[in-house]
mmCIF file of C-alpha atoms and ligand atoms in Angstrom:
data_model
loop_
_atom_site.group_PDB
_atom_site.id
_atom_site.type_symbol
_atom_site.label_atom_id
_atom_site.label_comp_id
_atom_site.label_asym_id
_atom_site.label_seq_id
_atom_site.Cartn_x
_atom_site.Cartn_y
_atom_site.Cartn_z
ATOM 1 C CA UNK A 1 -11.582 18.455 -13.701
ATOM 2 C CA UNK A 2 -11.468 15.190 -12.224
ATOM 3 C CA UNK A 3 -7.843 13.157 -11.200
ATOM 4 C CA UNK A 4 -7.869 9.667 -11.967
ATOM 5 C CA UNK A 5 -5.388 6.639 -12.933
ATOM 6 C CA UNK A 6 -4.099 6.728 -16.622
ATOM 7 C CA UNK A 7 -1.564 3.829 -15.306
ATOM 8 C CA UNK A 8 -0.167 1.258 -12.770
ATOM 9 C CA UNK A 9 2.655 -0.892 -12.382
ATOM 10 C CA UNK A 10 4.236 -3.163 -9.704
ATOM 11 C CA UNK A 11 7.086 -4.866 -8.818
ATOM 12 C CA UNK A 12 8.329 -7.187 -6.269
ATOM 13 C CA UNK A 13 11.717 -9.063 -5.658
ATOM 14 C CA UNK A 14 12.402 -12.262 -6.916
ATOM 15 C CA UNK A 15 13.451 -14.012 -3.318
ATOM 16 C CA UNK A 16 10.716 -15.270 -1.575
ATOM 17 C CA UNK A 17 10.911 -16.311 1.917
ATOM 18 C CA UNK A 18 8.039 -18.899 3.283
ATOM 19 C CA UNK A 19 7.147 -19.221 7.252
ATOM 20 C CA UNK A 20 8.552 -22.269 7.243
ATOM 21 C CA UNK A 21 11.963 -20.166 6.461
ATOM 22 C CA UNK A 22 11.273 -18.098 9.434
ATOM 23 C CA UNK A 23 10.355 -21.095 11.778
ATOM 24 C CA UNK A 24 14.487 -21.458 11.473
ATOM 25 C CA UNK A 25 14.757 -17.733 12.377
ATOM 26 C CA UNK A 26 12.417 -17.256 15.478
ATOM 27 C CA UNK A 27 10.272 -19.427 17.637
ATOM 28 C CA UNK A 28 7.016 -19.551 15.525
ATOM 29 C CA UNK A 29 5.081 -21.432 12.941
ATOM 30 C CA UNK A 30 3.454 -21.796 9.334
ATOM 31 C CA UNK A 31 0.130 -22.268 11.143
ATOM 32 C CA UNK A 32 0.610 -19.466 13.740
ATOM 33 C CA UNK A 33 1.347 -16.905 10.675
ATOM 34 C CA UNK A 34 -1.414 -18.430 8.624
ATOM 35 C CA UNK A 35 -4.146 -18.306 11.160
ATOM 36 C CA UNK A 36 -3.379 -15.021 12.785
ATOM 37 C CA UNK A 37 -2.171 -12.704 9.538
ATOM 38 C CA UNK A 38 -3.242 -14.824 6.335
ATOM 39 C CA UNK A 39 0.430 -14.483 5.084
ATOM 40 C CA UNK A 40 2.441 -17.412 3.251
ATOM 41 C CA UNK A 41 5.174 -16.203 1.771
ATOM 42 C CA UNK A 42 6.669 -12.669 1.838
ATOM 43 C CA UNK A 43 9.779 -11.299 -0.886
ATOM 44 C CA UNK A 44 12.499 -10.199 0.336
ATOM 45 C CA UNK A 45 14.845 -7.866 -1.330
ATOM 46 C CA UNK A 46 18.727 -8.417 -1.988
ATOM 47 C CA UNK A 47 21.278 -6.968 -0.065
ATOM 48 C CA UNK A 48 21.994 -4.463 -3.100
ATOM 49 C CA UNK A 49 18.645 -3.770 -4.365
ATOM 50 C CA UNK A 50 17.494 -0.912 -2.488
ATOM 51 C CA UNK A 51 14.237 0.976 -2.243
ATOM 52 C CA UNK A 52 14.514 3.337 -5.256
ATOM 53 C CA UNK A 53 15.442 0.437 -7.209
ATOM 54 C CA UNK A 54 11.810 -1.532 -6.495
ATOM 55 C CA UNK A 55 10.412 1.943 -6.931
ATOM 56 C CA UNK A 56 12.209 2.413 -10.008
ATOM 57 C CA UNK A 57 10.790 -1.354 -12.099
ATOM 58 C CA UNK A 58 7.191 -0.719 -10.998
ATOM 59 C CA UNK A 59 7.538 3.521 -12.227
ATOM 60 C CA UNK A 60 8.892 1.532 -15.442
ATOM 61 C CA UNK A 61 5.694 -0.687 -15.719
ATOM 62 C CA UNK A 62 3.212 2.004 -14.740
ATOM 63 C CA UNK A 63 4.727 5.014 -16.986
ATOM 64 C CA UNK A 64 4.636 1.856 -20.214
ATOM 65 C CA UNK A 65 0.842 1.559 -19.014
ATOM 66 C CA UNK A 66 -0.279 5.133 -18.912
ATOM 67 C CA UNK A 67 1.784 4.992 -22.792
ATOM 68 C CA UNK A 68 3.889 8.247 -21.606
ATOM 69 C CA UNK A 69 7.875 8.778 -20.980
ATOM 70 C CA UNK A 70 9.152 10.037 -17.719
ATOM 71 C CA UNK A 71 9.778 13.791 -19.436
ATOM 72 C CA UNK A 72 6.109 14.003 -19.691
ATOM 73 C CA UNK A 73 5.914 14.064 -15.813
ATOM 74 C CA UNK A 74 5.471 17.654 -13.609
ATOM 75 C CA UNK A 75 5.693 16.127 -10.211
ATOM 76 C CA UNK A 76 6.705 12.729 -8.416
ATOM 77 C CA UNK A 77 5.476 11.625 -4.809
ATOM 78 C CA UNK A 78 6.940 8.735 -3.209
ATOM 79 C CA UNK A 79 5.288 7.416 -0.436
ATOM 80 C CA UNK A 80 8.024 5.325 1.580
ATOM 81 C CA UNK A 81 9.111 4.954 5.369
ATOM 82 C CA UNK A 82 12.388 3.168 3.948
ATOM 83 C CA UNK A 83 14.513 5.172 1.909
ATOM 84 C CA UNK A 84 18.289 4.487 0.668
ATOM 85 C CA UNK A 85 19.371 7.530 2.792
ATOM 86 C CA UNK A 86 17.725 10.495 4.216
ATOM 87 C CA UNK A 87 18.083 12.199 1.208
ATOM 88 C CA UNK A 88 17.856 12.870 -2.044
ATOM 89 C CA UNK A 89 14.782 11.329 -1.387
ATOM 90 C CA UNK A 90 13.607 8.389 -3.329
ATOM 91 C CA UNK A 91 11.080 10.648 -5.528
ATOM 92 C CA UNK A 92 14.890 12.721 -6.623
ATOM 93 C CA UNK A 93 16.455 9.442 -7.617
ATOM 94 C CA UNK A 94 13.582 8.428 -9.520
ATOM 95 C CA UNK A 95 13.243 11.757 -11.168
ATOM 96 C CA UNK A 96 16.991 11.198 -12.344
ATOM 97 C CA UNK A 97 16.227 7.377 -13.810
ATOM 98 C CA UNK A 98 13.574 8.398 -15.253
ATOM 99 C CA UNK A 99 14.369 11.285 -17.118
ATOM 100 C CA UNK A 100 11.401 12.845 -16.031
ATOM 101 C CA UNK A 101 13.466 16.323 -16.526
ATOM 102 C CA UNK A 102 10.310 18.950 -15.538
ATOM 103 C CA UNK A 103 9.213 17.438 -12.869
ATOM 104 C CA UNK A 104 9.277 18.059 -8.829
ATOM 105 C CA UNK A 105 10.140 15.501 -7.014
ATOM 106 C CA UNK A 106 9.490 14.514 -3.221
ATOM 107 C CA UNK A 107 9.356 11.754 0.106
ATOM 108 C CA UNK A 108 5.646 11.255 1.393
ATOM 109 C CA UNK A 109 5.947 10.266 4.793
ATOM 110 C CA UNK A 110 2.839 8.902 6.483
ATOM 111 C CA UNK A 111 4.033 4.945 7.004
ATOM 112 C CA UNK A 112 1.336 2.273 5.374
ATOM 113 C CA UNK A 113 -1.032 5.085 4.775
ATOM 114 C CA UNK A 114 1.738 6.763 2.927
ATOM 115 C CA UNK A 115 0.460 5.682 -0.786
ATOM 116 C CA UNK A 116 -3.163 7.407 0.171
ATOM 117 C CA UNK A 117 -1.625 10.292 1.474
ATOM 118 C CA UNK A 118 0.658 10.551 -2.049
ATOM 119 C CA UNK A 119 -2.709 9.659 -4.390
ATOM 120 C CA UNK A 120 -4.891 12.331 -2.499
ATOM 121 C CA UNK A 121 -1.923 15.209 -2.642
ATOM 122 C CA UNK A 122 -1.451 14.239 -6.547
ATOM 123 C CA UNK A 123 -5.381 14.537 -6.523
ATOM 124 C CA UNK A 124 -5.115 18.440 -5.919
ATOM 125 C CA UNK A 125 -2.520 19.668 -7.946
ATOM 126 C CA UNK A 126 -4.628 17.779 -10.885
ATOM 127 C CA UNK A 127 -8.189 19.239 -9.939
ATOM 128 C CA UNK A 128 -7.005 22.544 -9.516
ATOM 129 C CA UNK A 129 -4.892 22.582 -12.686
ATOM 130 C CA UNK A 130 -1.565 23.102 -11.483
ATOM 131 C CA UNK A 131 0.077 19.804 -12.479
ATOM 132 C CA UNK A 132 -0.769 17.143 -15.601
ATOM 133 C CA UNK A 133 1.054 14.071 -14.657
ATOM 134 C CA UNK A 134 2.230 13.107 -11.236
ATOM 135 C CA UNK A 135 3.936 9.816 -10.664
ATOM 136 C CA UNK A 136 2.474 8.616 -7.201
ATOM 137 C CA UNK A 137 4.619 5.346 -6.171
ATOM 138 C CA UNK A 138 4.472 3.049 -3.156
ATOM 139 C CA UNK A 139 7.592 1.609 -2.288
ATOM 140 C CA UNK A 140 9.583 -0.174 0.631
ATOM 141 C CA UNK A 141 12.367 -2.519 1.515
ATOM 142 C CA UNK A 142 11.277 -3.225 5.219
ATOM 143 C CA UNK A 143 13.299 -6.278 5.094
ATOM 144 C CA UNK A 144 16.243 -3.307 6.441
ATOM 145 C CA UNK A 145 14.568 -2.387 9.072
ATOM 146 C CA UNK A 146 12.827 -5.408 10.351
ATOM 147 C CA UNK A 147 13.920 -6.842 13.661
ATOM 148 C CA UNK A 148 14.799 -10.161 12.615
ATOM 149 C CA UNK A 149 15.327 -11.748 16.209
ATOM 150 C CA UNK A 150 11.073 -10.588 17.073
ATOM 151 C CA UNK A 151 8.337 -12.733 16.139
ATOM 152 C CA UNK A 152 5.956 -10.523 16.729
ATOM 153 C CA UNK A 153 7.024 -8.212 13.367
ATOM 154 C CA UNK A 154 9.220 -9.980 11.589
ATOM 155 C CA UNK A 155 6.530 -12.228 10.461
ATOM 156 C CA UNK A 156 4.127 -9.795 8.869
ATOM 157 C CA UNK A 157 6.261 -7.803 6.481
ATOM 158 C CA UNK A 158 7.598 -7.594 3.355
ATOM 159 C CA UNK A 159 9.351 -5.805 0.312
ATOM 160 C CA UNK A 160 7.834 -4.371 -2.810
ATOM 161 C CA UNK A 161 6.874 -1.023 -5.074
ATOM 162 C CA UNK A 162 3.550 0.329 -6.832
ATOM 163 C CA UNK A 163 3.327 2.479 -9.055
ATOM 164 C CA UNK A 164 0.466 4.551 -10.569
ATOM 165 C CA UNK A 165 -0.232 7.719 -13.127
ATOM 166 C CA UNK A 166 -2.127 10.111 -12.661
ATOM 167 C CA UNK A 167 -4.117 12.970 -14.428
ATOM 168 C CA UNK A 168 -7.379 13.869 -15.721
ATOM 169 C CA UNK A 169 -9.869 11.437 -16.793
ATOM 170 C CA UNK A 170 -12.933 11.693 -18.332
ATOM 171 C CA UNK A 171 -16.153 12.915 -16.976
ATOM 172 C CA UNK A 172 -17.807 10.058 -14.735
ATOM 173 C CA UNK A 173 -14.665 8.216 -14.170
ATOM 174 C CA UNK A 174 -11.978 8.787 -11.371
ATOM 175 C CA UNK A 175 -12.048 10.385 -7.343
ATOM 176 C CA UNK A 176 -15.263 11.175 -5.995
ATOM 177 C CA UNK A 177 -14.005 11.408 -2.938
ATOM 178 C CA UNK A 178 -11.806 11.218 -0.031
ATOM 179 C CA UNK A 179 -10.858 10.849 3.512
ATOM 180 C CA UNK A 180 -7.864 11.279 5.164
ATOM 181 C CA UNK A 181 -6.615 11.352 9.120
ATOM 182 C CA UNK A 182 -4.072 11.146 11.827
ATOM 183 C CA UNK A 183 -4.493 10.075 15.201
ATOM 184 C CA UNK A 184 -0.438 11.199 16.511
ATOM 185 C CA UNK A 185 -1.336 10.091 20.529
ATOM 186 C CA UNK A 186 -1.078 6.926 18.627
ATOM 187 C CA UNK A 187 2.604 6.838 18.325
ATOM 188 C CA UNK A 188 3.783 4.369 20.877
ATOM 189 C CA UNK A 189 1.749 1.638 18.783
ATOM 190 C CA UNK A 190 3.922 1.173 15.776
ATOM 191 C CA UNK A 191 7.226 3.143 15.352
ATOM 192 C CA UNK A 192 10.983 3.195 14.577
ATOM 193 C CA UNK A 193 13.605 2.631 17.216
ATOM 194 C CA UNK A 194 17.192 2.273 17.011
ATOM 195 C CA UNK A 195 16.608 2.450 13.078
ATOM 196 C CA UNK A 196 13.926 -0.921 13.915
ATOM 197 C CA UNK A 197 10.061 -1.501 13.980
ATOM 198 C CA UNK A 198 8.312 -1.782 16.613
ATOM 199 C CA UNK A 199 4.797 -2.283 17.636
ATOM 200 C CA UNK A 200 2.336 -3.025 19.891
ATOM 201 C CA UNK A 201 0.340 -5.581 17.170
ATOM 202 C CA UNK A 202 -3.168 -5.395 19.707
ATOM 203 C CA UNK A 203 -2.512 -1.741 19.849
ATOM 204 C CA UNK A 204 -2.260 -1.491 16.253
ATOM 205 C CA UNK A 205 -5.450 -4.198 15.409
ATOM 206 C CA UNK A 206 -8.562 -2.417 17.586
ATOM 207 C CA UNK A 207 -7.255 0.841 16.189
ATOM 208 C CA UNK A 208 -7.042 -0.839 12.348
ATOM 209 C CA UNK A 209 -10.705 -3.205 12.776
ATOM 210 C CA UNK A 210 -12.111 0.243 13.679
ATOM 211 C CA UNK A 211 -10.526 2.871 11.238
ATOM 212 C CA UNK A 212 -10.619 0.677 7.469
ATOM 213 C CA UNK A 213 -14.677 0.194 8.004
ATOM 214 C CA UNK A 214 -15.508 3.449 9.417
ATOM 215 C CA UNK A 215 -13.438 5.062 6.390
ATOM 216 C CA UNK A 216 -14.511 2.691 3.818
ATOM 217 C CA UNK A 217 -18.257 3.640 4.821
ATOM 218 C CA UNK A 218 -17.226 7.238 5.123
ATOM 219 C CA UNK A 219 -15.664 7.682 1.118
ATOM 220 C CA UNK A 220 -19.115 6.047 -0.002
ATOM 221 C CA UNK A 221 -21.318 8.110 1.716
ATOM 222 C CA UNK A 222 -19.117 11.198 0.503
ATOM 223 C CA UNK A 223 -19.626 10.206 -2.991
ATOM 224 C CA UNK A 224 -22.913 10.362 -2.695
ATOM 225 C CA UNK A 225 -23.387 6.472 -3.382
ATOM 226 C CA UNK A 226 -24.214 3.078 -1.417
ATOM 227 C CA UNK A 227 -22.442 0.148 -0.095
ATOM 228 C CA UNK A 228 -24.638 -1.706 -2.990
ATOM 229 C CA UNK A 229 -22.641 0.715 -5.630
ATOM 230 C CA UNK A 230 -19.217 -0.642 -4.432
ATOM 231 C CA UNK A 231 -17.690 -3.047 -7.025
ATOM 232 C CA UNK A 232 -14.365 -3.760 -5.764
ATOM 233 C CA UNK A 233 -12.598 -2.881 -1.973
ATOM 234 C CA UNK A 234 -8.578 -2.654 -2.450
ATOM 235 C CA UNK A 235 -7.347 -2.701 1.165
ATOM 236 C CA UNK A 236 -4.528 -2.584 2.839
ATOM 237 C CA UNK A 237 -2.651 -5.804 3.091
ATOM 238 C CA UNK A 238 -1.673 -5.935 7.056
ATOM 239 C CA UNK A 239 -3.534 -8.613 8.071
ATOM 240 C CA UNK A 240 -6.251 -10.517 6.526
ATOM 241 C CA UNK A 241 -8.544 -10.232 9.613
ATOM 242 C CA UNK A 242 -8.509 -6.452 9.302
ATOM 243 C CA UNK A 243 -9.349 -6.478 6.023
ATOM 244 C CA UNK A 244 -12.240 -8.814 6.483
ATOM 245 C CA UNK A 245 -13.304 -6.080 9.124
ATOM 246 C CA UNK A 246 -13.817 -3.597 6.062
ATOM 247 C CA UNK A 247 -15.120 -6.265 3.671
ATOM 248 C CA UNK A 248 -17.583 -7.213 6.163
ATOM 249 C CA UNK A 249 -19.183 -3.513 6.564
ATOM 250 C CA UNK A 250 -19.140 -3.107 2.811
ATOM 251 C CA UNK A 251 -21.096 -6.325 2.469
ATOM 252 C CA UNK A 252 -19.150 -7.389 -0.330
ATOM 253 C CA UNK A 253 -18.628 -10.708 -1.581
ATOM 254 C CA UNK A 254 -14.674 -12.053 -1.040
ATOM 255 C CA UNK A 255 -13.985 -12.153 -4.469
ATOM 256 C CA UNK A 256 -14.571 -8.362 -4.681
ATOM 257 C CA UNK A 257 -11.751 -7.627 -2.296
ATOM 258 C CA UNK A 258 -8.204 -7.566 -3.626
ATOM 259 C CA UNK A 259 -6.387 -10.275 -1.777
ATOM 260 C CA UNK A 260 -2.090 -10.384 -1.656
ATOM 261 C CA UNK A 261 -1.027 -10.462 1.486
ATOM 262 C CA UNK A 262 -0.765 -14.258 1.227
ATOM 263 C CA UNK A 263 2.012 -13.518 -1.309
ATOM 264 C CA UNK A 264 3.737 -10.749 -0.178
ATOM 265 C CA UNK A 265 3.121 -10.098 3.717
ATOM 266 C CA UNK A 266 2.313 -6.190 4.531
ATOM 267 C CA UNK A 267 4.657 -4.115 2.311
ATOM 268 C CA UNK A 268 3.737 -0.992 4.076
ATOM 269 C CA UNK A 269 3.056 1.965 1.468
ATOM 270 C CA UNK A 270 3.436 -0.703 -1.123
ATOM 271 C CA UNK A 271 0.617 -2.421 -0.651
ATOM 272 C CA UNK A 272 -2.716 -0.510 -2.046
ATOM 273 C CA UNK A 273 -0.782 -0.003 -5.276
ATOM 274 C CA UNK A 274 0.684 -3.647 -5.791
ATOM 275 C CA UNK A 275 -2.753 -4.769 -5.417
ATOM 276 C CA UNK A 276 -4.336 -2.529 -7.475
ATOM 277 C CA UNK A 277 -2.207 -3.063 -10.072
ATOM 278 C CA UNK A 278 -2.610 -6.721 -10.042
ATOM 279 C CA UNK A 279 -6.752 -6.767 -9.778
ATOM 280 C CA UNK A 280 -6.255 -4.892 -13.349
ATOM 281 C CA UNK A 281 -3.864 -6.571 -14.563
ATOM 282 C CA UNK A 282 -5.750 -9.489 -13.926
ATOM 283 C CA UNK A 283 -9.362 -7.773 -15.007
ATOM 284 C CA UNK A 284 -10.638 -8.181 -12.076
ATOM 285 C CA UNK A 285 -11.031 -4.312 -11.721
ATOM 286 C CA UNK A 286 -11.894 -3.198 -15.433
ATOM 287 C CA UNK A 287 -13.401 0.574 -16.329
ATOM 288 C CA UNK A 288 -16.794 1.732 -14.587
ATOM 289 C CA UNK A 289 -15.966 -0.178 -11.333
ATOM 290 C CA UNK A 290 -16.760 1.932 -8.031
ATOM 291 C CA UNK A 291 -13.263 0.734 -6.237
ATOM 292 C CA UNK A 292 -12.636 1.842 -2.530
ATOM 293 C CA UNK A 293 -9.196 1.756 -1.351
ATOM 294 C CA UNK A 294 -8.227 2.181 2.510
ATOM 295 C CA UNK A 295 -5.171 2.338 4.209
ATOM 296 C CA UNK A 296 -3.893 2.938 7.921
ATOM 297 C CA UNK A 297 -0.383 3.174 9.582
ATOM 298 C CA UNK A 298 1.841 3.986 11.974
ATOM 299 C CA UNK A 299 1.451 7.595 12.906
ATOM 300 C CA UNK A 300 -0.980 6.554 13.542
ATOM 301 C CA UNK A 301 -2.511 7.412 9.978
ATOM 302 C CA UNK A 302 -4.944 6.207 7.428
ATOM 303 C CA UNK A 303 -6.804 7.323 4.412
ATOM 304 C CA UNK A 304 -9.123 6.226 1.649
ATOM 305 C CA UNK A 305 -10.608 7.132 -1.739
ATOM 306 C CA UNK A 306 -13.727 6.042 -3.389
ATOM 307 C CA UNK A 307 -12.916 6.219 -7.259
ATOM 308 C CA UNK A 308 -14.354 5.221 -10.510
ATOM 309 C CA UNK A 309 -11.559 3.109 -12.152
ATOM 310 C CA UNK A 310 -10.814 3.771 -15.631
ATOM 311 C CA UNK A 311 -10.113 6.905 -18.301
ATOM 312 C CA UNK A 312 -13.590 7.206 -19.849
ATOM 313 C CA UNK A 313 -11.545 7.835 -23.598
HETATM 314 O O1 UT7 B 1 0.711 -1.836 8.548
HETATM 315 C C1 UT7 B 1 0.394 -1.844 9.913
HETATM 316 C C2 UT7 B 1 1.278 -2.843 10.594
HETATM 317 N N1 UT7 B 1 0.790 -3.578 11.690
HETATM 318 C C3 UT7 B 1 -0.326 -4.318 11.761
HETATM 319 O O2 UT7 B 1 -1.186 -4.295 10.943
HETATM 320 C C4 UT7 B 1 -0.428 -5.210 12.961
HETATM 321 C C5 UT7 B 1 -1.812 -5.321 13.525
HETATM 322 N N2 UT7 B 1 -1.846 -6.421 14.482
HETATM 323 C C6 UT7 B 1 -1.924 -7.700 14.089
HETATM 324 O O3 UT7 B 1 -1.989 -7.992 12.923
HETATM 325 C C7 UT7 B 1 -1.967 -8.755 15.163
HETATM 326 O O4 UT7 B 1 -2.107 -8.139 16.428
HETATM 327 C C8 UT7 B 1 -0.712 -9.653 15.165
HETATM 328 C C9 UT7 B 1 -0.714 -10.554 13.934
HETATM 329 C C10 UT7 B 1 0.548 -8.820 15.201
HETATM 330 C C11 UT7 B 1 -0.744 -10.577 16.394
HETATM 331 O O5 UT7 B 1 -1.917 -11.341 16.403
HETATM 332 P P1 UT7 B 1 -2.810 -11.427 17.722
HETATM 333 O O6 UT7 B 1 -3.896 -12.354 17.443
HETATM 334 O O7 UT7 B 1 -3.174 -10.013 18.104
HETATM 335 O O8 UT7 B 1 -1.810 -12.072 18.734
HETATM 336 P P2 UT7 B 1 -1.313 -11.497 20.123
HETATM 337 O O9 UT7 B 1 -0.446 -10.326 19.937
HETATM 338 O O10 UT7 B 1 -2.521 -11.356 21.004
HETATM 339 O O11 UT7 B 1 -0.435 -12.691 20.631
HETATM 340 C C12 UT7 B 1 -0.985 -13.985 20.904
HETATM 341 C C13 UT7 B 1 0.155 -14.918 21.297
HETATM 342 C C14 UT7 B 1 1.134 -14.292 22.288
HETATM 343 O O12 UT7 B 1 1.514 -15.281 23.194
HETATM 344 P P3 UT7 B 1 0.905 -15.299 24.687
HETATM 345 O O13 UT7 B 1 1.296 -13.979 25.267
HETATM 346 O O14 UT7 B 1 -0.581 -15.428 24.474
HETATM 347 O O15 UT7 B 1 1.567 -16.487 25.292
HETATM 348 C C15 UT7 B 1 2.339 -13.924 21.438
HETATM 349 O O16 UT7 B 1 3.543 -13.941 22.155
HETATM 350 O O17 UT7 B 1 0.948 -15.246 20.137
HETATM 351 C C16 UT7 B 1 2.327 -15.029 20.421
HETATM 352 N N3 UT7 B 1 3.025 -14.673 19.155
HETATM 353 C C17 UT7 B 1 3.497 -15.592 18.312
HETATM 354 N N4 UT7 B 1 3.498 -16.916 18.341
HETATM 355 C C18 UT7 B 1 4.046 -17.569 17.295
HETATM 356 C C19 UT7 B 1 3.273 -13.450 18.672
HETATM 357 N N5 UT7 B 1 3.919 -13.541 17.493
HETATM 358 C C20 UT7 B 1 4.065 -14.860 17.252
HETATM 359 C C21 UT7 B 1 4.641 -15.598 16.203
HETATM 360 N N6 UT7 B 1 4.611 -16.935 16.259
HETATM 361 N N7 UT7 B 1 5.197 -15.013 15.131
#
């Protein structure tokens, strides 16, 4: 039995806040953001539109893709470093809106990476025939924990939910393999303090330019193909020089590499998953494409999978 994506879905809020916005807020500018993180505009969530609620419209969308209801669901992972409260977690609340009455429900906790982490767990409870469905969502509001008075974060992120099915696929199609990691003597580079980010952003890049290649290469070589086999490289969104890093050892052209963070800044766990579902949506991933997704985070973290997009029925 092989796990693979019967259906994806993403959402993001409607406010969108430029750099020249931000140029009001801090001392920076629209060509400092540009040239150091590729990121034009970010979204920005309302004051009452939390987490569960971003999570919530892209479940919606991605549940209407994979043509099932919420009650046909036996588990829900939410990856998510930003939820309303403690708990119920997010993956609770959504079980509730959803109706998705059979199913187990719970947090995923491993910052950017976090959507990986979720894909790869739902992976195993598929495969080993425990589980059907499993609801694996990305989703964040880091506009509440964002410290709006330092340039040096408050620049790079932004708000936003993926969502994506998963179950069996056909023979052929879906994970051929995986990687995951933690590095925790990373954990003064990018962490929470005083309920705020915080980072050390050259920390954080030579750990990132290193990790996404090395673990794009790795889930290739795992599956037993070649860079050459790659059709598509989903990475995620942090900064566009980092993911030109992974591009770059993949040797694929630009316009095999999903590309969003000019739209929505990095929305942490969010990201893979919003730009996965919009390279499908816009068919520029279709069925029979070898797609490598990579993620890293604060942890530090990171994880990738090597899949064959598509259901094969
Ligand atoms: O999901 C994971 C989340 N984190 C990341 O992915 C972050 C990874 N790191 C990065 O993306 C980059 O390190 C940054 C975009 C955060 C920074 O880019 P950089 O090229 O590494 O810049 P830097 O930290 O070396 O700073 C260069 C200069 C500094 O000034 P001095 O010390 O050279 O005078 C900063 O103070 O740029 C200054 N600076 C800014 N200037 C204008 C830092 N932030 C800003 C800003 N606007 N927003």
């Amino acid at each position: 039995m092989t796990a693979g994506i019967l259906g994806l879905g993403h959402y993001v809020p409607e406010r969108i806040m430029t750099n020249k916005d931000l140029e009001k807020i801090v001392e920076t500018s629209d060509e400092w953001i540009q040239s150091r993180t590729g990121i034009e505009t970010r979204h920005i969530a309302s004051e009452n539109e939390e987490t569960s609620d971003l999570a919530y419209e892209a479940s919606v969308r991605a549940l209407s893709d994979a043509g099932i209801d919420g009650e046909a669901l036996d588990l829900i992972l939410v990856a998510t470093i930003t939820g309303d409260m403690a708990f119920p977690s997010v993956a609770c609340q959504l079980q509730k809106r959803l109706g998705a009455t059979k199913a187990a429900a719970m947090d995923v906790g491993a910052a950017c990476a976090g959507f990986m982490y979720g894909m790869i767990t739902a992976a195993q409870f598929i495969e080993n025939g425990g589980y059907e469905k499993v609801l694996v969502v990305g989703a964040e509001k880091l506009s509440k924990i964002t410290d709006w008075t330092d340039r040096n974060t408050c620049v790079l992120f932004g708000d936003g939910a993926g969502a994506c099915v998963m179950g069996q696929v056909a023979e052929g199609y879906g994970i051929k393999s995986f990687e995951l990691g933690a590095d925790g003597t990373g954990d003064t580079a990018l962490y929470q303090e005083n309920e705020l980010i915080r980072m050390n952003g050259r920390e954080v890049f030579k750990f990132a330019v290193r990790q996404m290649p090395e673990s794009s290469e790795n889930v290739v070589l795992k599956a037993g193909l070649t860079k050459d086999d790659v059709d598509f490289l989903v990475p995620h969104q942090a900064n566009v020089r980092i993911m030109e890093a992974a591009r770059t050892r993949l040797d694929i052209p630009k316009e095999k590499m999903a590309y969003s963070i000019n739209k929505y800044g990095n929305t942490s766990a969010a990201s893979i998953p919003i730009a996965l579902s919009e390279e499908v949506q816009n068919n520029k991933i279709t069925s029979g494409d070898n797609v490598v997704l990579v993620g890293f985070g604060g942890g530090l973290t990171w994880g990738a999978v090597l899949l064959t997009y598509g259901r094969g029925d």
